[in-house]
Coordinates of C-alpha atoms and ligand atoms in Angstrom, one line a residue:
X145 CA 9.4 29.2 10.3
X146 CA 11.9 30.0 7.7
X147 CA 9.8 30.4 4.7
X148 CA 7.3 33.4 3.7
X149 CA 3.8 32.1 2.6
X150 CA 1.0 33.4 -0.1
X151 CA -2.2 31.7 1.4
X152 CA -4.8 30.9 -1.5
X153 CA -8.6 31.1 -0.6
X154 CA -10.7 28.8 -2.6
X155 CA -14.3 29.8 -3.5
X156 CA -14.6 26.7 -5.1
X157 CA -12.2 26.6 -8.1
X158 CA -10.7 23.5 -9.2
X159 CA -7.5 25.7 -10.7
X160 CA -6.6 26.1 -7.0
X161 CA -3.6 23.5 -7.3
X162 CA -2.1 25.5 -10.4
X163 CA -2.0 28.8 -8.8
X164 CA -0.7 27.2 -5.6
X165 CA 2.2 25.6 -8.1
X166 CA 2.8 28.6 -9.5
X167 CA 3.8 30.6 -6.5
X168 CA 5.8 27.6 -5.5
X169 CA 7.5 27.9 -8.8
X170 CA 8.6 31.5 -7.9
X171 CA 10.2 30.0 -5.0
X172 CA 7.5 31.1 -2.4
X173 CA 5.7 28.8 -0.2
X174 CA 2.3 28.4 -0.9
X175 CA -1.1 26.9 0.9
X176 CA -4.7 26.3 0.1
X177 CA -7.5 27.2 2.7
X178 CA -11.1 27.2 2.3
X179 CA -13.0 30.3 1.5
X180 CA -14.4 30.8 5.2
X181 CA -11.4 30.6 7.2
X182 CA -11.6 33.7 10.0
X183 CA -9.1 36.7 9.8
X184 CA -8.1 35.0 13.4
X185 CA -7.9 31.8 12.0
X186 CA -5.3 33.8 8.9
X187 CA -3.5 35.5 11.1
X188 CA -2.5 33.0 13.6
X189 CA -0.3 31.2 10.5
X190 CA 3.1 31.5 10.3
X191 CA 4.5 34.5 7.8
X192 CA 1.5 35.6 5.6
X193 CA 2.5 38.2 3.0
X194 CA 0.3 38.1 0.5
X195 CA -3.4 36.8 -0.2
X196 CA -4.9 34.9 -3.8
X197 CA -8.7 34.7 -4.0
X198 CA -9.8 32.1 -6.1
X199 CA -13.3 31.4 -7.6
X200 CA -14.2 31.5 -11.0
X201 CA -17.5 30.4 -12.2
X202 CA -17.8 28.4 -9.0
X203 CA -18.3 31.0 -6.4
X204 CA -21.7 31.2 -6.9
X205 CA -23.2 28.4 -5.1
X206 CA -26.9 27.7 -5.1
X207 CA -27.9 31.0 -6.2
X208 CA -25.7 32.9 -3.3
X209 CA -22.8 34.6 -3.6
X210 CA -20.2 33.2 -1.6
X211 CA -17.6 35.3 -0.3
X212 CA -14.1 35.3 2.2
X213 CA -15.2 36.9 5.5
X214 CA -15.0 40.9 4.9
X215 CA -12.5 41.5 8.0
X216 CA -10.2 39.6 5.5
X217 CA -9.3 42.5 3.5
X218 CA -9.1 44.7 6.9
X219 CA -5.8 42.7 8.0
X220 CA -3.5 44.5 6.3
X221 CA -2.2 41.8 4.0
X222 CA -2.3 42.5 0.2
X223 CA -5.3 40.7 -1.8
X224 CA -4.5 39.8 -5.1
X225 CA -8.1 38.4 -7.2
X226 CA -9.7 37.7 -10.4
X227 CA -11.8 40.9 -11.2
X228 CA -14.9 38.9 -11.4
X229 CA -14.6 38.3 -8.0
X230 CA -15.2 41.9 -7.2
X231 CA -12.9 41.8 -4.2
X232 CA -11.7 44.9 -3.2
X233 CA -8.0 44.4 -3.5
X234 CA -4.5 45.6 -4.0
X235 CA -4.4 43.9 -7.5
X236 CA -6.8 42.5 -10.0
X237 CA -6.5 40.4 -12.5
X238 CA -9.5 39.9 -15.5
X239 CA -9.2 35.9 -15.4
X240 CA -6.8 33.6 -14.0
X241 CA -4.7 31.8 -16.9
X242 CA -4.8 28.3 -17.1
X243 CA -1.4 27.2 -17.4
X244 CA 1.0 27.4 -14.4
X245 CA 3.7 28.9 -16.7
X246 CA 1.1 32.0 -17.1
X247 CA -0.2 32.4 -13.8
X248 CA 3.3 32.4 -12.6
X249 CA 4.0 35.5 -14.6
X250 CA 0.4 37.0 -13.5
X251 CA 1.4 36.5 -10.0
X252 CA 5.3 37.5 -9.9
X253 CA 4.4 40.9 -9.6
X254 CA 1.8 40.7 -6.8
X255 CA 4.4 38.4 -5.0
X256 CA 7.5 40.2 -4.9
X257 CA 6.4 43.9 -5.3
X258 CA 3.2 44.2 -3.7
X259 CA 3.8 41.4 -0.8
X260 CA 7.9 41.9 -1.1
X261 CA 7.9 37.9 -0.7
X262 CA 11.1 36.8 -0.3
X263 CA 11.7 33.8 -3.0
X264 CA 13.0 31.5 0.7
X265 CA 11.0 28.0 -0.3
X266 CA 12.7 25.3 -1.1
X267 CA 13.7 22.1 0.4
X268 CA 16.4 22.5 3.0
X269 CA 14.3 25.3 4.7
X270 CA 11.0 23.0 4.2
X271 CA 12.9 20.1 6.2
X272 CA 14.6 22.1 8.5
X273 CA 11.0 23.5 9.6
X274 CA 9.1 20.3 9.3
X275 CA 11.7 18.9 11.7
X276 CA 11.4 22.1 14.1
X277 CA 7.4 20.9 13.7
X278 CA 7.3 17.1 14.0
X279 CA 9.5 17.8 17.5
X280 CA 6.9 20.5 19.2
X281 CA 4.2 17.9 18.2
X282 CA 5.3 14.9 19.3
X283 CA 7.7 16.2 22.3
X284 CA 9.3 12.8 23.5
X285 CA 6.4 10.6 22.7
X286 CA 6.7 7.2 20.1
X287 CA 5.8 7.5 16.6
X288 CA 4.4 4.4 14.3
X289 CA 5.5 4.6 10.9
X290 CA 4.0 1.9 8.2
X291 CA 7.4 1.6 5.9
X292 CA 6.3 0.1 2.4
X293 CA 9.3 1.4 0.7
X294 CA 7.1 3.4 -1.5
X295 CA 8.5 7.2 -2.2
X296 CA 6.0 8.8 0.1
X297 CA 6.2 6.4 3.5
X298 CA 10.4 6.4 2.9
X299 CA 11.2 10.1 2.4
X300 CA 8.2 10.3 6.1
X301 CA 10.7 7.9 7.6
X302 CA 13.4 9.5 6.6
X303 CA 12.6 13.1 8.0
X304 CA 11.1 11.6 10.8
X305 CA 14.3 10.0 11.6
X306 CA 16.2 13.6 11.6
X307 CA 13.5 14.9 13.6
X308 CA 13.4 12.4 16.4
X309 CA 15.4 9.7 15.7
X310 CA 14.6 6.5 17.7
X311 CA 11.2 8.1 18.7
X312 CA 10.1 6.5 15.3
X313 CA 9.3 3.0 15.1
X314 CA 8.9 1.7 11.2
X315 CA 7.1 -1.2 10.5
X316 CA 7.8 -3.0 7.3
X317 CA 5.6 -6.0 6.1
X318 CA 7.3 -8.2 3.6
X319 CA 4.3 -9.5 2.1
X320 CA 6.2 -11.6 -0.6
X321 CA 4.6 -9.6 -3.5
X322 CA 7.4 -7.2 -3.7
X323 CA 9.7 -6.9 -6.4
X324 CA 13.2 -8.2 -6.8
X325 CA 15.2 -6.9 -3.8
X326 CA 12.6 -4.6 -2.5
X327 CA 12.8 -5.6 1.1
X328 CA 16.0 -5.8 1.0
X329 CA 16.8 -2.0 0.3
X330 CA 14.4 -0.9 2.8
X331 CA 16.2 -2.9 5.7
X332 CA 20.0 -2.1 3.9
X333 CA 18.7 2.0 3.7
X334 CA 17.3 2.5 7.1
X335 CA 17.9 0.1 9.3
X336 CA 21.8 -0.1 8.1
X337 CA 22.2 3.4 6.7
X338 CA 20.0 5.5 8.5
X339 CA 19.8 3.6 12.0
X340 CA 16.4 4.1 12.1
X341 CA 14.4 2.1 14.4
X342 CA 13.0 -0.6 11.9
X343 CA 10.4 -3.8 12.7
X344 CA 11.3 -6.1 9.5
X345 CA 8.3 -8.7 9.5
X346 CA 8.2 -11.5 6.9
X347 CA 5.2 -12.5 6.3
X348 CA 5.5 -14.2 3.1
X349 CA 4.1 -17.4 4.3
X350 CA 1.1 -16.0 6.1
X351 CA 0.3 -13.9 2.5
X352 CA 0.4 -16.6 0.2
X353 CA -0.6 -18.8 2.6
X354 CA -4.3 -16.8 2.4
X355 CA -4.1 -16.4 -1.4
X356 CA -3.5 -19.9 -1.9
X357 CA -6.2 -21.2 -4.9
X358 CA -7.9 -17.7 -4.8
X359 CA -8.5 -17.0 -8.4
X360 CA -10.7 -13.8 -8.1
X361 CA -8.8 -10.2 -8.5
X362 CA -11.0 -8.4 -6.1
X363 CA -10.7 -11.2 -3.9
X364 CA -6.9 -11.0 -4.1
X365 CA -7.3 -7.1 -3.8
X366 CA -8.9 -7.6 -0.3
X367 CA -7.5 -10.4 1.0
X368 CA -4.0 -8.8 0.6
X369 CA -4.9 -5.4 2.5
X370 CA -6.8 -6.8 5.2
X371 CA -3.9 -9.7 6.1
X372 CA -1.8 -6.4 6.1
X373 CA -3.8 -4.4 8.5
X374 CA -3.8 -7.1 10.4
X375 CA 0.0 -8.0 10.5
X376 CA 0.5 -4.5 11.1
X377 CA -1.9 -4.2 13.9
X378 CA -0.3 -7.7 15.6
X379 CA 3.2 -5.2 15.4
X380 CA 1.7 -2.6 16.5
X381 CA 0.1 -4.0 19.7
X382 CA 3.8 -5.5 20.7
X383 CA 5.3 -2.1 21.0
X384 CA 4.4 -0.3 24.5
X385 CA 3.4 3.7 24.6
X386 CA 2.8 4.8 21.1
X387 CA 0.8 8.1 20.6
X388 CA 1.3 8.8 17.2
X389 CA 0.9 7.4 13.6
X390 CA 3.0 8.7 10.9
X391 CA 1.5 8.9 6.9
X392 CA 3.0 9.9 4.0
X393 CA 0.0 11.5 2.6
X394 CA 0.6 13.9 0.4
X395 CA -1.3 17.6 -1.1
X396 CA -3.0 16.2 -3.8
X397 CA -4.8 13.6 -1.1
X398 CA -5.8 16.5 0.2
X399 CA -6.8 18.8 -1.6
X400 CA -8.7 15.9 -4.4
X401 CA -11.2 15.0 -1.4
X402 CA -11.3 19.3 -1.1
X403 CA -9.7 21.4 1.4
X404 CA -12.8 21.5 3.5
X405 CA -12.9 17.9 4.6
X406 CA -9.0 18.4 4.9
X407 CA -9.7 18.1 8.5
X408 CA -12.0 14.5 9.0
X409 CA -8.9 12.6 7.1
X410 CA -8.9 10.0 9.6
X411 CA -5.8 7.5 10.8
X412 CA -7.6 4.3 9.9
X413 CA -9.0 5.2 6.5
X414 CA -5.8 5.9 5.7
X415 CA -4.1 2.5 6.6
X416 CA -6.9 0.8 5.2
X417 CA -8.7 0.3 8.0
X418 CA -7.0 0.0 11.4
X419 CA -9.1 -0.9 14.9
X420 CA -10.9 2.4 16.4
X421 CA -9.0 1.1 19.5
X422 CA -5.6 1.8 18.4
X423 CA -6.1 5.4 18.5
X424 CA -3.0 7.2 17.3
X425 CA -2.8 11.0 16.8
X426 CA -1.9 11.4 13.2
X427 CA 1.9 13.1 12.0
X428 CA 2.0 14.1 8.5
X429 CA 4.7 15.8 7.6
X430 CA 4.2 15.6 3.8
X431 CA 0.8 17.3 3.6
X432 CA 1.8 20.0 2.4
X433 CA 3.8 18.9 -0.9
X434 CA 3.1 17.5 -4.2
X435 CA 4.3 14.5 -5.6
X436 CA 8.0 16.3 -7.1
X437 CA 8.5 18.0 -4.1
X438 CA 7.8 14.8 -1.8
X439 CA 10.9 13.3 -3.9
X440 CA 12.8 16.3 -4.1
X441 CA 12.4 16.4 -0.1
X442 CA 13.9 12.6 -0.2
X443 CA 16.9 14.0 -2.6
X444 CA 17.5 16.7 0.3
X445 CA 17.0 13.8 3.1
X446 CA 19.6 12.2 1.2
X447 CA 17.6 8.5 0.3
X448 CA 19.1 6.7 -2.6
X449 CA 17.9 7.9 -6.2
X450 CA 16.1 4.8 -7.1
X451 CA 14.1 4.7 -4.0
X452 CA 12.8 8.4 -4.6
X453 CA 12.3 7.8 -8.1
X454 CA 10.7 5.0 -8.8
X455 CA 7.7 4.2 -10.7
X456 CA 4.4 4.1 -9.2
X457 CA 3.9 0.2 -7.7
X458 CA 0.4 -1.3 -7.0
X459 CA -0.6 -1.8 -3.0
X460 CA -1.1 -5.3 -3.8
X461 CA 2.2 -5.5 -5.4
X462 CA 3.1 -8.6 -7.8
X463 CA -0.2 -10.1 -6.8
X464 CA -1.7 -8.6 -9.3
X465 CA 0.6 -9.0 -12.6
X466 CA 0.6 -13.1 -10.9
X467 CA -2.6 -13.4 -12.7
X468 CA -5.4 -16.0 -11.4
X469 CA -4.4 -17.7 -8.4
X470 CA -0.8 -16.9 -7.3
X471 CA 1.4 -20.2 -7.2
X472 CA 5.1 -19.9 -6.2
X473 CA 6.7 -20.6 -9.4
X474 CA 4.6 -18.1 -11.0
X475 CA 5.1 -15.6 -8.5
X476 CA 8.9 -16.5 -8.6
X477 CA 8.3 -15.8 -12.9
X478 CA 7.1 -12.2 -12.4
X479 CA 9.9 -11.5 -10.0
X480 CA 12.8 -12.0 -12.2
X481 CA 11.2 -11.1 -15.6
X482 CA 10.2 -7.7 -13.9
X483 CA 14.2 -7.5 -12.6
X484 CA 15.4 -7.8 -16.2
X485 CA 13.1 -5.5 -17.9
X486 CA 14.0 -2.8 -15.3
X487 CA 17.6 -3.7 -15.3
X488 CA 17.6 -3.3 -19.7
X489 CA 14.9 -0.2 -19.0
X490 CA 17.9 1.2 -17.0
X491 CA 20.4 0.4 -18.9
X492 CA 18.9 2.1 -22.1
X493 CA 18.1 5.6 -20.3
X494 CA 14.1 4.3 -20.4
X495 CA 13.4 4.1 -16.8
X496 CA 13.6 7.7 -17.1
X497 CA 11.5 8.1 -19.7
X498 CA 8.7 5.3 -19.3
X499 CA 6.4 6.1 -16.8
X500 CA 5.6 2.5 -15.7
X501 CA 6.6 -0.9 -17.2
X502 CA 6.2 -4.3 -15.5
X503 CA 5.8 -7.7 -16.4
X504 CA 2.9 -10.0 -16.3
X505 CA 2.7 -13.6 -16.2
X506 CA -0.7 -15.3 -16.6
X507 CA -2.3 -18.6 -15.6
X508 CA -1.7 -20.5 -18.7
X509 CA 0.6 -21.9 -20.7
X510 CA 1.6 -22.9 -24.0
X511 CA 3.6 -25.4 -26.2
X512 CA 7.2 -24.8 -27.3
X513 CA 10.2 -26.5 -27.8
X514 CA 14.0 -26.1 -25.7
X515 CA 16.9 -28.4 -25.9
X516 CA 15.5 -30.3 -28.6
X517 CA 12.1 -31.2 -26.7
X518 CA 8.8 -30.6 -26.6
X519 CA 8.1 -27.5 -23.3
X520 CA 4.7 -26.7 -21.8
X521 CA 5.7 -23.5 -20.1
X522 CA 4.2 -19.9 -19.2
X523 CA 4.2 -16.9 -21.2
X524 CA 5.6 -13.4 -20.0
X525 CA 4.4 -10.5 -20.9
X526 CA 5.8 -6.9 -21.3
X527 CA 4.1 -3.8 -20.5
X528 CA 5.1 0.0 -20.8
X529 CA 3.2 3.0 -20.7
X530 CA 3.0 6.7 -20.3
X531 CA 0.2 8.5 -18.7
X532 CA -0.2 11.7 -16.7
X533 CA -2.8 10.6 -14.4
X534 CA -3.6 7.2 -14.8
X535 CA -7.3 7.8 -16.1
X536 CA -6.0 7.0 -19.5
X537 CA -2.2 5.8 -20.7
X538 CA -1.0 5.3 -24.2
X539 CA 1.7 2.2 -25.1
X540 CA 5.6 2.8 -24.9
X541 CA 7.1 2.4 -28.7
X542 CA 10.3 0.4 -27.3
X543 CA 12.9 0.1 -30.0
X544 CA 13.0 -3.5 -31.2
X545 CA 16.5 -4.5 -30.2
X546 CA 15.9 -3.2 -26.2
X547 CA 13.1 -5.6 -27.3
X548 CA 15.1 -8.6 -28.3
X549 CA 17.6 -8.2 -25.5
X550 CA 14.8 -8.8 -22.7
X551 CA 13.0 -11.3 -24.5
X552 CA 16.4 -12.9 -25.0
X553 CA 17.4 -13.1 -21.5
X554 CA 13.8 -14.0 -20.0
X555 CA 14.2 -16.9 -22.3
X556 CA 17.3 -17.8 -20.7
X557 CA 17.3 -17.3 -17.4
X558 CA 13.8 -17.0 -16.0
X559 CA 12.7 -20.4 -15.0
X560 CA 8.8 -21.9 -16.4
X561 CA 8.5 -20.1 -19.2
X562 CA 9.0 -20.6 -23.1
X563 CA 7.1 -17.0 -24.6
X564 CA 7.6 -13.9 -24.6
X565 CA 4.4 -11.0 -25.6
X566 CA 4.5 -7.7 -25.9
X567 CA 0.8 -5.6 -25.1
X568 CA 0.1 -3.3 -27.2
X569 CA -2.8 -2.4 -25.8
X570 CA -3.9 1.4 -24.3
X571 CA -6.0 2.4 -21.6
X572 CA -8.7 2.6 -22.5
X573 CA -9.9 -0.4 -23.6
X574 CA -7.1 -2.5 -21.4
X575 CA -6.4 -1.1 -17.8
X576 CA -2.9 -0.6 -16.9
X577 CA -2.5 -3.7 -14.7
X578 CA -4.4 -6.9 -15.9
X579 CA -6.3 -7.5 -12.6
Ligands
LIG880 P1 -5.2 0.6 -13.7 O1 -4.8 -0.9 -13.8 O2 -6.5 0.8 -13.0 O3 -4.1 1.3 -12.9 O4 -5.2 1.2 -15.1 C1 -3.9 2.6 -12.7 C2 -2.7 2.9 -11.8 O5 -3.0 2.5 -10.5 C3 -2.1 1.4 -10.1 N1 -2.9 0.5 -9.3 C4 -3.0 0.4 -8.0 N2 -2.3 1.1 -7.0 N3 -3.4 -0.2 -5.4 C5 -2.5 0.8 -5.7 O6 -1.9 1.4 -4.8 C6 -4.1 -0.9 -6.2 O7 -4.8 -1.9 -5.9 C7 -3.8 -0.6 -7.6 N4 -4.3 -1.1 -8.8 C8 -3.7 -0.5 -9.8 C9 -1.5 0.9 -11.3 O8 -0.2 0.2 -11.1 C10 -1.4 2.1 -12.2 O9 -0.3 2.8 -11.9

């Protein structure tokens, strides 16, 4: 291993994730362990310097005191913790700050004096050992890699493929809800660019085929990831000798269902689902990093810009902005509407400011006139917000003439509809998507 590492002990702190960013931010590799992990445990990981105890209010559970185990602070590695905590370490601190920028500041010198950290992490040394990694696990066994095209399951096929190459078979389902040219750039990227190993299946007939007059969103929800389990299962079953699964999850999966239960992630909850009998041992190379880092990893990788940073994109794709049940034409609406809002997004520096924007086209429509003639054509409508989590998202003020340049051209050239909308609406009382 290349990198030196401050391992973070949680007594049960939610600030855990900001203390872990903050070393990062100092340029030292950071990871979170649960408050019980053995000094044997500790020191069988790779380049320790330095240990952060974490607790707060919190480590009091029940009445009891919980603690680390005592040989912890017999090991020789420095222990940095809030006073409170009444560890008996090389450096104390009253209370942990909240923001990142001030822990970072708490911590630098605990890192780099007491520990003498080197500032190593950062991304060509985190690829270079994930690869060393990902080749003493799987040796020359076959690797399954579900390939969305999403940031996370690219930039795990794309490291995968430096590690071992045609070992990696990706599977990618087009379920005919992507976006305009989606597909296409997964198969053009890695199949053409990167030579990687890649099952294209269309299933775009079989999808809509099982949507077909299904009305209900929930239904849609579940109707779309069960027919994708099972396409990916029927793949999966064609190809001889595969041992492992590959997943792009990611830190924040982690550590939000709490680093105790790290462990009991399971391959089929994470695929939504798959047969006990296909039983894969899991490679997750991306575990370790947060959502910037996973696309800063796909910078270093090399993957296209757009690819790494694009905006976050439902599971069930267009089927749910196809509002009601999904007909062809409408489907075919929200396809090229959403092309020309991201194209004039683009083009006007907003795709880097917006945090997601989409069109929607719904299951009505309304009276208008073209060419002289009465039309009875769909609506589309706009949508752009900004949110940091998704719990709650406030509207996009787009100037008026970015406006009137997509409404203009959806008028024109997007086939079925006469009206354009803009929602205004924030979360809450709207959700982002409409379904
Ligand atoms: P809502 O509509 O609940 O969306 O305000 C919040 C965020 O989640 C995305 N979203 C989904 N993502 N599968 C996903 O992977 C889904 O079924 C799904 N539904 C909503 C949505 O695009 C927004 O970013």
């Amino acid at each position: 291993m290349k990198q030196d590492m401050i391992v973070i002990l949680d007594l049960g702190s939610t600030e855990n994730t900001v203390l872990a960013r903050a070393i990062r931010a100092l340029g030292v590799y950071s990871e979170i362990y649960p408050h019980d992990i053995t000094a044997k445990e500790l020191a069988a990981l790779p380049n320790v310097k330095g240990i952060v105890i974490n607790g707060g209010p919190n480590h009091i559970v029940d009445g009891v005191r919980i603690d680390v185990w005592p040989e912890i602070y017999e090991m020789g590695i420095p222990v940095m913790a809030a006073a409170h905590e009444l560890a008996k370490c090389e450096r104390q601190i009253a209370a942990w700050p909240e923001s990142e920028e001030a822990c970072k500041e708490a911590l630098r010198p605990f890192v780099f004096d007491v520990c003498k950290a080197e500032a190593n992490w950062n991304m060509k040394n985190f690829v270079a050992d994930q690869v060393e990694l990902v080749r003493q696990q799987v040796g020359d066994k076959k690797v399954l890699l579900a390939l969305s095209g999403g940031v996370d399951s690219s930039v795990v096929a794309a490291l995968l493929v430096k590690a071992i190459g045609k070992q990696l078979t990706c599977v990618h389902v087009n379920h005919g809800l992507m976006r305009k040219g989606e597909s296409e750039s997964v198969v053009n990227v890695f199949r053409n660019q990167l030579d990687a190993n890649l099952v294209y299946v269309d299933a775009v007939e079989r999808f809509l085929g099982k949507l077909e007059g299904v009305a209900d969103p929930e239904q849609k929800r579940k109707i779309i990831g069960a027919e994708f389990i099972r396409v990916f299962e029927e793949e999966a079953r064609k190809l001889d000798g595969i041992d492992f699964l590959a997943q792009g999850t990611i830190y924040p999966d982690i550590v939000e269902s709490g680093t105790k239960t790290a462990k009991t992630v399971k391959s089929h909850h994470n695929v939504g689902g798959l047969p006990e009998d296909l039983d894969f041992q899991l490679v997750e190379p991306l575990r370790q990093l947060f959502k910037d880092e996973v696309r800063a990893c796909g910078v270093e990788l090399g993957l296209p810009y757009e690819m790494v940073y694009r905006q976050p994109f439902p599971g069930p794709g267009l089927g749910v902005r196809c509002l009601g049940a999904i007909t062809r034409e409408r489907l075919e609406a929200v396809r090229e509407s959403d092309a020309i809002l991201r194209e004039e997004f683009a083009k006007a520096g907003l795709d880097k400011k917006v945090w997601q924007y989409f069109t929607i086209v719904p299951d009505f429509k309304s009276v208008g006139v073209k060419d002289n003639a009465r039309s009875f054509e769909y609506p589309v409508i706009l949508r752009a917000v900004n949110t940091i989590d998704a719990m709650t998202a406030s509207i996009e003020e787009v100037p008026w003439p970015i406006l009137q340049t997509i409404t203009k051209r959806i008028l024109s050239e997007v086939k079925n509809v006469n009206r354009v909308c803009y929602d205004l609406s924030p979360k809450p009382c709207a959700t982002i998507e409409w379904e």
